[in-house]
Amino acid sequence: MTTLNPPVTPDEQSRHSRRFGLPVAIALVMGNIIGGGIFLLPASVAPYGTISLVAFGVLTAGALTLALVFGRLAEKHPQTGGPYVYAREAFGDFAGFLTAWSYWITTWVSNAALAVAAVGYLDVLIPVQHSTATTIAAALAVQWLPALANLAGTRYVGAVQLTATVLKFVPLLLVAVGGLFFFDSANLGPFQAGSTSAAGAISASAAILLFSYLGVESAAVSAGEVRDPRRNVGRATILGTLGAASLYLLGTLAVFGLVAHDRLIGSSAPFTDAVNTMFGGTWGGTAVACMALVSMVGALNGWTLLSAQTPFAAAQDGLFPRFFTHKRRGVPTYGVLTTVVLASLLTVYNYTAGPAGVFETLVLVTTFTATVPYLLSTAAQIHFLLTGCADRVNRPRLIRDGVLALLAFAFSLWLVAGSGYAAVYQGVLFLFAGVLVYAVMAARATRRRPSA
């Protein structure tokens, strides 16, 4: 007797599903941290002067403490889900649900934002913004191509992520490292521009840069798909964060030294101006557009996977709808499809509702929702250290891990504060809208329990 849907054999599964090694895990972290924002960052912080590089240093230190905490957490809890797993283990189902809900919101709204930004760079290469219909089609294509790569299996996700990371870092390194040979200190401008104090300038530029490091949790979220996660998740998180930070800092410094300060402040494409200064001509716009597209497609590829992993972990525990647990070729397929459909609908709404639509508000909300998993994860690490780790680690390591967790918690609070009052206010409302979902899922779980 034959079945209509025969089970997938282990051999077939292994052809499409493959655990990520350390290089792919590093590429996942770096690719998700570095999206398209790097191409605008130098101009965004130029009005504050080169003191903004100090803010970069502070943020890098904070991101590294967060990366170290995620590495420690992954050693003890190497399951898919990352922050969701840690929060639920420490504080129970409700905290775990809020973490999963907030992270899920962040991923699919951010995917829509990345697609919208990518269309602007695509228009430099292929005019697509002459009509609304063509623009929407281009934005949807940018989202669905990475989604299809995810649906093909984790083997292909890793291949796309590694390729995209290499392709986008080669030209970025050209500017970040090669630009130093054309560096002119006369272009730097004042160390502290404007009338604000040094502390004010650092805080103001940091507010712009705060979310450049979102994505440090990427390897932890996909820990179940990483080979030897207890060892490789922490290494990938730290090395990926260091790599992204180095590229951010060197790239910004190179652009500062290549483009005159007065011109950089008004630049809409600082890397284009930097390339034109290095080699002359006007081909820099095309080159930077290609870099940005590769960067964003790589980020979309990684974020699409992450957007399905957290609901998958929560659904296994009965906190998200059960269909999120459906997995094929190593990928939670329904999670990927749900995410890309929601992001596509939001993208269409953005273009049809016009600039006064809710899209910008939702993107602002994600600046807050993205920090909730960080805050709860670092709090979970503090909880674990205070309640159960003293008998499993030596005292010097316990003290070191405690200090790192406290610093990471403070950094996460700073991220929340940097979101701004409007983002926190709206983000809390959006976050607590999920309480209704939790109420429904908790009620279902209660009904399924056998009566006493």
CSV table of C-alpha atoms in Angstrom, one decimal:
chain,number,residue,atom,x,y,z
A,1,MET,CA,0.0,0.0,0.0
A,2,THR,CA,1.4,3.4,-1.0
A,3,THR,CA,0.7,6.8,0.5
A,4,LEU,CA,0.0,10.0,-1.3
A,5,ASN,CA,2.7,11.9,0.7
A,6,PRO,CA,5.5,9.5,1.5
A,7,PRO,CA,7.8,10.6,4.3
A,8,VAL,CA,11.0,12.3,3.5
A,9,THR,CA,13.9,9.9,3.8
A,10,PRO,CA,17.0,10.9,5.8
A,11,ASP,CA,19.1,10.9,2.6
A,12,GLU,CA,16.7,13.3,0.9
A,13,GLN,CA,16.6,15.4,4.0
A,14,SER,CA,20.4,15.6,4.2
A,15,ARG,CA,20.6,16.8,0.6
A,16,HIS,CA,18.7,20.0,1.4
A,17,SER,CA,19.2,20.3,5.1
A,18,ARG,CA,22.7,20.9,6.5
A,19,ARG,CA,23.9,22.3,9.8
A,20,PHE,CA,25.8,25.5,9.6
A,21,GLY,CA,29.5,25.4,10.3
A,22,LEU,CA,31.4,28.2,12.0
A,23,PRO,CA,32.1,30.2,8.7
A,24,VAL,CA,28.4,30.3,7.8
A,25,ALA,CA,27.4,31.1,11.4
A,26,ILE,CA,29.8,34.1,11.3
A,27,ALA,CA,28.4,35.1,7.9
A,28,LEU,CA,24.9,35.0,9.3
A,29,VAL,CA,25.8,37.3,12.2
A,30,MET,CA,27.8,39.7,10.1
A,31,GLY,CA,25.2,39.7,7.2
A,32,ASN,CA,22.3,40.4,9.6
A,33,ILE,CA,24.1,43.2,11.4
A,34,ILE,CA,25.2,44.9,8.2
A,35,GLY,CA,22.3,45.5,6.0
A,36,GLY,CA,22.1,48.7,4.0
A,37,GLY,CA,22.5,51.3,6.7
A,38,ILE,CA,26.3,51.3,6.4
A,39,PHE,CA,25.9,53.2,3.1
A,40,LEU,CA,24.3,56.1,4.8
A,41,LEU,CA,25.9,56.1,8.3
A,42,PRO,CA,28.9,58.4,7.5
A,43,ALA,CA,26.7,61.2,6.3
A,44,SER,CA,24.2,60.7,9.1
A,45,VAL,CA,26.8,61.2,11.9
A,46,ALA,CA,28.9,63.8,10.1
A,47,PRO,CA,27.0,66.8,11.5
A,48,TYR,CA,28.4,65.9,15.0
A,49,GLY,CA,32.0,65.8,13.8
A,50,THR,CA,34.6,63.0,14.2
A,51,ILE,CA,33.5,62.7,17.9
A,52,SER,CA,30.9,60.3,16.4
A,53,LEU,CA,33.7,57.8,16.1
A,54,VAL,CA,33.9,57.8,19.9
A,55,ALA,CA,30.2,56.8,19.9
A,56,PHE,CA,31.1,54.0,17.6
A,57,GLY,CA,33.6,52.7,20.1
A,58,VAL,CA,31.1,52.9,23.0
A,59,LEU,CA,28.5,51.0,21.0
A,60,THR,CA,31.0,48.4,19.8
A,61,ALA,CA,32.0,47.7,23.4
A,62,GLY,CA,28.3,47.4,24.4
A,63,ALA,CA,27.6,45.1,21.5
A,64,LEU,CA,30.5,42.9,22.4
A,65,THR,CA,29.3,42.5,26.0
A,66,LEU,CA,25.9,41.4,24.5
A,67,ALA,CA,27.7,39.0,22.2
A,68,LEU,CA,29.6,37.5,25.0
A,69,VAL,CA,26.4,37.0,27.1
A,70,PHE,CA,24.7,35.3,24.1
A,71,GLY,CA,27.7,33.0,23.8
A,72,ARG,CA,27.5,32.0,27.4
A,73,LEU,CA,23.7,31.5,27.2
A,74,ALA,CA,24.1,29.3,24.1
A,75,GLU,CA,26.6,27.0,26.0
A,76,LYS,CA,23.9,26.1,28.5
A,77,HIS,CA,20.9,26.3,26.2
A,78,PRO,CA,21.9,25.4,22.6
A,79,GLN,CA,18.4,25.2,21.2
A,80,THR,CA,16.8,27.1,18.3
A,81,GLY,CA,15.0,30.2,19.5
A,82,GLY,CA,17.8,32.1,21.3
A,83,PRO,CA,16.4,34.9,23.4
A,84,TYR,CA,13.0,33.2,23.6
A,85,VAL,CA,14.5,30.0,25.1
A,86,TYR,CA,16.5,32.0,27.7
A,87,ALA,CA,13.6,34.2,28.8
A,88,ARG,CA,11.2,31.3,29.1
A,89,GLU,CA,13.6,29.1,31.0
A,90,ALA,CA,14.3,31.9,33.5
A,91,PHE,CA,10.9,33.6,33.9
A,92,GLY,CA,8.3,31.3,32.5
A,93,ASP,CA,5.9,31.1,29.6
A,94,PHE,CA,4.6,34.7,29.6
A,95,ALA,CA,8.1,36.2,29.4
A,96,GLY,CA,9.1,33.7,26.7
A,97,PHE,CA,6.0,34.6,24.7
A,98,LEU,CA,6.7,38.4,24.9
A,99,THR,CA,10.2,37.8,23.8
A,100,ALA,CA,9.1,35.6,20.8
A,101,TRP,CA,6.3,38.0,19.9
A,102,SER,CA,8.5,41.2,20.0
A,103,TYR,CA,11.3,39.5,18.1
A,104,TRP,CA,8.9,38.2,15.4
A,105,ILE,CA,7.4,41.7,15.0
A,106,THR,CA,10.9,43.1,14.6
A,107,THR,CA,11.9,40.6,11.9
A,108,TRP,CA,9.0,40.8,9.5
A,109,VAL,CA,8.6,44.6,9.7
A,110,SER,CA,12.4,45.0,9.3
A,111,ASN,CA,12.2,42.8,6.2
A,112,ALA,CA,9.6,45.1,4.7
A,113,ALA,CA,11.8,48.1,5.4
A,114,LEU,CA,14.9,46.5,3.9
A,115,ALA,CA,12.9,45.7,0.7
A,116,VAL,CA,11.7,49.3,0.4
A,117,ALA,CA,15.2,50.6,0.9
A,118,ALA,CA,16.6,48.1,-1.7
A,119,VAL,CA,14.2,49.3,-4.4
A,120,GLY,CA,15.8,52.7,-4.1
A,121,TYR,CA,19.3,51.2,-4.9
A,122,LEU,CA,17.8,49.0,-7.6
A,123,ASP,CA,16.4,52.0,-9.3
A,124,VAL,CA,20.0,53.2,-10.0
A,125,LEU,CA,20.6,50.1,-12.0
A,126,ILE,CA,17.2,49.4,-13.5
A,127,PRO,CA,14.6,52.1,-13.5
A,128,VAL,CA,11.7,50.6,-11.5
A,129,GLN,CA,10.2,53.6,-9.7
A,130,HIS,CA,8.5,55.1,-12.8
A,131,SER,CA,5.2,53.5,-11.7
A,132,THR,CA,3.7,52.3,-8.5
A,133,ALA,CA,3.0,48.8,-9.8
A,134,THR,CA,6.6,48.3,-11.0
A,135,THR,CA,7.9,49.6,-7.7
A,136,ILE,CA,5.7,47.2,-5.7
A,137,ALA,CA,6.7,44.3,-8.0
A,138,ALA,CA,10.4,45.0,-7.5
A,139,ALA,CA,10.0,45.3,-3.7
A,140,LEU,CA,8.1,42.0,-3.6
A,141,ALA,CA,10.7,40.2,-5.7
A,142,VAL,CA,13.5,41.4,-3.4
A,143,GLN,CA,11.6,39.8,-0.5
A,144,TRP,CA,10.5,36.6,-2.2
A,145,LEU,CA,13.8,35.6,-3.7
A,146,PRO,CA,15.5,35.2,-0.3
A,147,ALA,CA,12.3,33.4,1.0
A,148,LEU,CA,12.5,30.9,-1.8
A,149,ALA,CA,16.2,30.3,-1.0
A,150,ASN,CA,15.1,29.6,2.6
A,151,LEU,CA,12.3,27.2,1.5
A,152,ALA,CA,14.9,25.3,-0.6
A,153,GLY,CA,16.6,24.2,2.7
A,154,THR,CA,19.2,25.3,5.2
A,155,ARG,CA,21.9,24.1,2.9
A,156,TYR,CA,21.0,26.8,0.4
A,157,VAL,CA,20.4,29.4,3.0
A,158,GLY,CA,23.9,28.9,4.2
A,159,ALA,CA,25.3,29.0,0.6
A,160,VAL,CA,23.4,32.3,-0.2
A,161,GLN,CA,24.4,33.9,3.1
A,162,LEU,CA,28.1,33.0,2.7
A,163,THR,CA,28.2,34.2,-0.9
A,164,ALA,CA,26.3,37.4,-0.2
A,165,THR,CA,28.6,38.2,2.8
A,166,VAL,CA,31.8,37.7,0.7
A,167,LEU,CA,30.4,39.7,-2.3
A,168,LYS,CA,29.3,42.7,-0.2
A,169,PHE,CA,32.4,42.8,2.0
A,170,VAL,CA,34.9,42.8,-0.9
A,171,PRO,CA,33.8,46.2,-2.2
A,172,LEU,CA,33.2,47.6,1.3
A,173,LEU,CA,36.7,46.6,2.3
A,174,LEU,CA,37.9,48.4,-0.8
A,175,VAL,CA,36.6,51.6,0.6
A,176,ALA,CA,37.3,50.8,4.3
A,177,VAL,CA,40.9,49.8,3.7
A,178,GLY,CA,41.8,51.1,0.3
A,179,GLY,CA,40.3,54.5,1.1
A,180,LEU,CA,42.9,54.9,3.9
A,181,PHE,CA,45.6,55.3,1.2
A,182,PHE,CA,43.7,58.3,-0.2
A,183,PHE,CA,43.0,59.6,3.2
A,184,ASP,CA,43.3,63.4,3.6
A,185,SER,CA,43.0,64.7,7.2
A,186,ALA,CA,42.0,68.1,5.9
A,187,ASN,CA,38.6,66.6,5.0
A,188,LEU,CA,37.8,65.5,8.6
A,189,GLY,CA,36.4,68.8,9.7
A,190,PRO,CA,36.1,69.6,13.4
A,191,PHE,CA,36.3,67.0,16.1
A,192,GLN,CA,33.1,68.4,17.7
A,193,ALA,CA,30.8,70.2,15.3
A,194,GLY,CA,27.9,72.3,16.5
A,195,SER,CA,27.3,73.9,19.8
A,196,THR,CA,26.4,70.8,21.8
A,197,SER,CA,28.6,69.5,24.6
A,198,ALA,CA,30.9,66.5,24.0
A,199,ALA,CA,28.6,64.3,26.0
A,200,GLY,CA,25.6,65.6,24.0
A,201,ALA,CA,27.3,65.0,20.7
A,202,ILE,CA,28.2,61.4,21.6
A,203,SER,CA,24.7,60.7,22.8
A,204,ALA,CA,23.1,62.3,19.7
A,205,SER,CA,25.3,60.4,17.3
A,206,ALA,CA,24.9,57.2,19.3
A,207,ALA,CA,21.1,57.5,19.0
A,208,ILE,CA,21.6,57.3,15.2
A,209,LEU,CA,24.1,54.4,15.4
A,210,LEU,CA,22.3,52.4,18.2
A,211,PHE,CA,20.6,50.0,15.9
A,212,SER,CA,23.4,49.4,13.6
A,213,TYR,CA,24.3,46.4,15.7
A,214,LEU,CA,20.9,44.7,15.7
A,215,GLY,CA,21.6,41.1,14.7
A,216,VAL,CA,24.2,40.1,17.2
A,217,GLU,CA,21.8,37.4,18.4
A,218,SER,CA,21.5,35.8,15.0
A,219,ALA,CA,23.6,32.7,15.7
A,220,ALA,CA,21.9,32.2,19.1
A,221,VAL,CA,18.4,32.2,17.5
A,222,SER,CA,19.5,29.6,14.9
A,223,ALA,CA,21.5,27.5,17.5
A,224,GLY,CA,19.6,24.4,16.6
A,225,GLU,CA,20.9,24.6,13.0
A,226,VAL,CA,24.5,25.3,14.0
A,227,ARG,CA,27.0,22.5,14.2
A,228,ASP,CA,28.4,22.1,17.8
A,229,PRO,CA,26.3,25.1,19.0
A,230,ARG,CA,27.8,25.1,22.5
A,231,ARG,CA,31.1,26.0,21.0
A,232,ASN,CA,30.3,27.7,17.7
A,233,VAL,CA,27.5,30.0,18.6
A,234,GLY,CA,29.6,32.0,21.0
A,235,ARG,CA,32.5,32.1,18.6
A,236,ALA,CA,30.4,33.1,15.7
A,237,THR,CA,28.6,35.8,17.7
A,238,ILE,CA,31.8,37.4,18.9
A,239,LEU,CA,33.7,37.1,15.6
A,240,GLY,CA,30.8,38.3,13.6
A,241,THR,CA,30.2,41.3,15.8
A,242,LEU,CA,33.9,42.2,15.7
A,243,GLY,CA,34.0,41.8,11.9
A,244,ALA,CA,30.9,44.0,11.5
A,245,ALA,CA,32.2,46.6,14.0
A,246,SER,CA,35.6,46.8,12.2
A,247,LEU,CA,34.0,47.3,8.9
A,248,TYR,CA,31.7,50.0,10.3
A,249,LEU,CA,34.5,51.9,12.0
A,250,LEU,CA,37.0,51.7,9.1
A,251,GLY,CA,34.4,52.5,6.5
A,252,THR,CA,33.2,55.6,8.3
A,253,LEU,CA,36.7,56.8,9.0
A,254,ALA,CA,37.7,56.3,5.4
A,255,VAL,CA,34.7,58.2,4.1
A,256,PHE,CA,35.4,61.0,6.6
A,257,GLY,CA,38.9,61.3,5.2
A,258,LEU,CA,37.9,61.1,1.5
A,259,VAL,CA,34.9,63.5,1.4
A,260,ALA,CA,35.2,67.0,2.7
A,261,HIS,CA,33.1,67.6,5.8
A,262,ASP,CA,30.9,70.3,4.4
A,263,ARG,CA,30.1,68.2,1.4
A,264,LEU,CA,29.6,65.0,3.5
A,265,ILE,CA,26.9,66.6,5.7
A,266,GLY,CA,24.7,67.0,2.7
A,267,SER,CA,25.6,63.8,0.9
A,268,SER,CA,22.8,61.3,0.1
A,269,ALA,CA,25.4,58.7,-1.0
A,270,PRO,CA,28.6,59.1,1.0
A,271,PHE,CA,30.2,55.8,-0.3
A,272,THR,CA,29.5,56.9,-3.9
A,273,ASP,CA,31.3,60.2,-3.2
A,274,ALA,CA,34.2,58.3,-1.6
A,275,VAL,CA,34.6,56.0,-4.5
A,276,ASN,CA,34.5,58.9,-7.0
A,277,THR,CA,37.2,60.6,-5.0
A,278,MET,CA,39.4,57.5,-5.0
A,279,PHE,CA,39.1,56.7,-8.7
A,280,GLY,CA,37.5,59.6,-10.4
A,281,GLY,CA,34.5,59.4,-12.7
A,282,THR,CA,30.9,58.9,-11.8
A,283,TRP,CA,30.7,55.1,-11.8
A,284,GLY,CA,30.7,55.1,-8.0
A,285,GLY,CA,26.9,55.4,-7.9
A,286,THR,CA,26.5,52.2,-9.8
A,287,ALA,CA,29.1,50.4,-7.7
A,288,VAL,CA,27.5,51.4,-4.4
A,289,ALA,CA,24.1,50.5,-5.7
A,290,CYS,CA,25.3,47.0,-6.4
A,291,MET,CA,27.0,46.8,-3.0
A,292,ALA,CA,23.8,47.9,-1.2
A,293,LEU,CA,21.6,45.4,-3.1
A,294,VAL,CA,23.9,42.5,-2.4
A,295,SER,CA,24.1,43.6,1.3
A,296,MET,CA,20.3,43.9,1.6
A,297,VAL,CA,19.5,40.7,-0.1
A,298,GLY,CA,22.0,38.9,2.1
A,299,ALA,CA,20.4,40.5,5.2
A,300,LEU,CA,17.0,39.6,4.0
A,301,ASN,CA,18.1,36.0,3.5
A,302,GLY,CA,19.4,35.8,7.1
A,303,TRP,CA,16.5,37.7,8.7
A,304,THR,CA,14.0,35.5,6.8
A,305,LEU,CA,15.4,32.4,8.5
A,306,LEU,CA,15.5,34.1,11.9
A,307,SER,CA,11.9,35.3,11.5
A,308,ALA,CA,10.8,31.7,11.3
A,309,GLN,CA,13.0,30.2,14.0
A,310,THR,CA,11.6,32.0,17.1
A,311,PRO,CA,7.9,31.2,16.3
A,312,PHE,CA,9.0,27.6,15.6
A,313,ALA,CA,10.6,27.4,19.1
A,314,ALA,CA,7.6,29.1,20.7
A,315,ALA,CA,5.1,26.9,18.8
A,316,GLN,CA,6.8,23.7,20.0
A,317,ASP,CA,6.0,24.9,23.6
A,318,GLY,CA,2.4,25.7,22.7
A,319,LEU,CA,2.9,29.5,22.9
A,320,PHE,CA,2.5,30.1,19.2
A,321,PRO,CA,0.0,28.4,16.7
A,322,ARG,CA,1.0,24.8,16.0
A,323,PHE,CA,1.5,25.3,12.3
A,324,PHE,CA,4.7,27.2,13.0
A,325,THR,CA,6.3,23.9,13.9
A,326,HIS,CA,6.0,22.5,10.4
A,327,LYS,CA,9.6,22.0,9.2
A,328,ARG,CA,11.0,20.7,5.9
A,329,ARG,CA,14.6,20.6,4.7
A,330,GLY,CA,15.7,22.0,8.0
A,331,VAL,CA,13.5,25.2,7.6
A,332,PRO,CA,10.2,26.1,9.4
A,333,THR,CA,8.4,26.5,6.1
A,334,TYR,CA,5.1,28.0,7.4
A,335,GLY,CA,7.0,30.4,9.5
A,336,VAL,CA,8.9,31.6,6.4
A,337,LEU,CA,5.7,31.9,4.4
A,338,THR,CA,3.8,33.7,7.1
A,339,THR,CA,6.6,36.2,7.6
A,340,VAL,CA,7.1,36.9,3.9
A,341,VAL,CA,3.3,37.3,3.3
A,342,LEU,CA,3.0,39.8,6.2
A,343,ALA,CA,6.1,41.7,5.1
A,344,SER,CA,4.7,41.8,1.5
A,345,LEU,CA,1.3,43.1,2.7
A,346,LEU,CA,3.0,45.8,4.7
A,347,THR,CA,5.2,46.7,1.7
A,348,VAL,CA,2.2,47.0,-0.6
A,349,TYR,CA,0.4,49.1,2.0
A,350,ASN,CA,3.4,51.4,2.3
A,351,TYR,CA,3.4,52.2,-1.4
A,352,THR,CA,-0.4,52.5,-1.8
A,353,ALA,CA,-1.0,54.5,1.4
A,354,GLY,CA,1.7,57.1,0.6
A,355,PRO,CA,4.3,58.7,2.8
A,356,ALA,CA,1.6,59.5,5.4
A,357,GLY,CA,0.9,55.8,6.0
A,358,VAL,CA,1.6,53.7,9.1
A,359,PHE,CA,4.7,52.1,7.7
A,360,GLU,CA,7.1,54.6,9.2
A,361,THR,CA,5.4,54.3,12.5
A,362,LEU,CA,5.7,50.5,12.5
A,363,VAL,CA,9.4,50.8,11.6
A,364,LEU,CA,9.9,53.1,14.5
A,365,VAL,CA,8.1,50.6,16.8
A,366,THR,CA,10.6,47.9,15.8
A,367,THR,CA,13.4,50.0,17.2
A,368,PHE,CA,11.9,49.3,20.6
A,369,THR,CA,10.6,45.8,20.1
A,370,ALA,CA,14.1,44.7,18.9
A,371,THR,CA,15.6,45.6,22.3
A,372,VAL,CA,13.0,43.6,24.4
A,373,PRO,CA,14.7,40.2,23.7
A,374,TYR,CA,18.1,41.7,24.6
A,375,LEU,CA,16.8,43.1,27.9
A,376,LEU,CA,15.1,39.8,28.9
A,377,SER,CA,18.1,37.7,27.7
A,378,THR,CA,20.6,39.6,29.8
A,379,ALA,CA,18.2,39.5,32.8
A,380,ALA,CA,17.9,35.8,32.3
A,381,GLN,CA,21.7,35.4,32.4
A,382,ILE,CA,21.7,37.4,35.7
A,383,HIS,CA,19.0,35.1,37.0
A,384,PHE,CA,20.9,32.0,36.1
A,385,LEU,CA,24.1,33.2,37.6
A,386,LEU,CA,22.4,34.1,40.9
A,387,THR,CA,20.3,31.0,41.2
A,388,GLY,CA,22.2,28.1,39.8
A,389,CYS,CA,25.7,28.7,38.4
A,390,ALA,CA,27.7,29.0,41.5
A,391,ASP,CA,28.1,25.3,41.8
A,392,ARG,CA,29.0,24.7,38.2
A,393,VAL,CA,31.6,27.4,37.5
A,394,ASN,CA,34.7,28.6,39.4
A,395,ARG,CA,34.3,31.9,41.2
A,396,PRO,CA,36.5,34.0,38.9
A,397,ARG,CA,34.4,33.0,35.9
A,398,LEU,CA,31.1,33.6,37.9
A,399,ILE,CA,32.2,37.1,38.7
A,400,ARG,CA,33.4,37.8,35.1
A,401,ASP,CA,30.1,36.5,33.7
A,402,GLY,CA,28.1,38.5,36.2
A,403,VAL,CA,29.9,41.8,35.3
A,404,LEU,CA,29.4,41.1,31.6
A,405,ALA,CA,25.7,40.4,32.1
A,406,LEU,CA,25.2,43.6,34.1
A,407,LEU,CA,27.0,45.6,31.4
A,408,ALA,CA,25.0,44.0,28.7
A,409,PHE,CA,21.8,44.7,30.7
A,410,ALA,CA,22.8,48.4,31.0
A,411,PHE,CA,23.6,48.5,27.3
A,412,SER,CA,20.1,47.0,26.5
A,413,LEU,CA,18.5,49.7,28.7
A,414,TRP,CA,20.4,52.3,26.8
A,415,LEU,CA,19.1,50.9,23.6
A,416,VAL,CA,15.5,51.2,24.9
A,417,ALA,CA,16.2,54.8,26.0
A,418,GLY,CA,17.7,55.6,22.6
A,419,SER,CA,14.5,54.5,20.9
A,420,GLY,CA,12.9,57.7,21.9
A,421,TYR,CA,9.7,58.4,23.8
A,422,ALA,CA,7.4,57.9,20.8
A,423,ALA,CA,8.9,54.6,19.9
A,424,VAL,CA,8.7,53.3,23.5
A,425,TYR,CA,5.1,54.4,23.9
A,426,GLN,CA,4.0,52.9,20.6
A,427,GLY,CA,6.2,49.9,21.0
A,428,VAL,CA,4.6,49.0,24.4
A,429,LEU,CA,1.1,49.2,22.9
A,430,PHE,CA,2.2,47.0,20.0
A,431,LEU,CA,3.9,44.6,22.4
A,432,PHE,CA,0.9,44.2,24.7
A,433,ALA,CA,-1.4,43.6,21.7
A,434,GLY,CA,0.2,40.2,21.8
A,435,VAL,CA,-1.3,39.6,25.2
A,436,LEU,CA,-4.5,38.6,23.5
A,437,VAL,CA,-2.7,36.0,21.4
A,438,TYR,CA,-1.1,34.7,24.6
A,439,ALA,CA,-4.5,34.5,26.3
A,440,VAL,CA,-5.9,32.4,23.5
A,441,MET,CA,-2.9,30.0,23.4
A,442,ALA,CA,-2.8,29.7,27.2
A,443,ALA,CA,-6.5,28.9,27.2
A,444,ARG,CA,-6.0,26.2,24.6
A,445,ALA,CA,-3.1,24.7,26.6
A,446,THR,CA,-5.3,24.6,29.7
A,447,ARG,CA,-8.1,22.8,27.9
A,448,ARG,CA,-5.7,20.2,26.7
A,449,ARG,CA,-4.5,19.4,30.1
A,450,PRO,CA,-6.1,16.3,31.8
A,451,SER,CA,-8.4,17.3,34.6
A,452,ALA,CA,-7.3,16.3,38.1
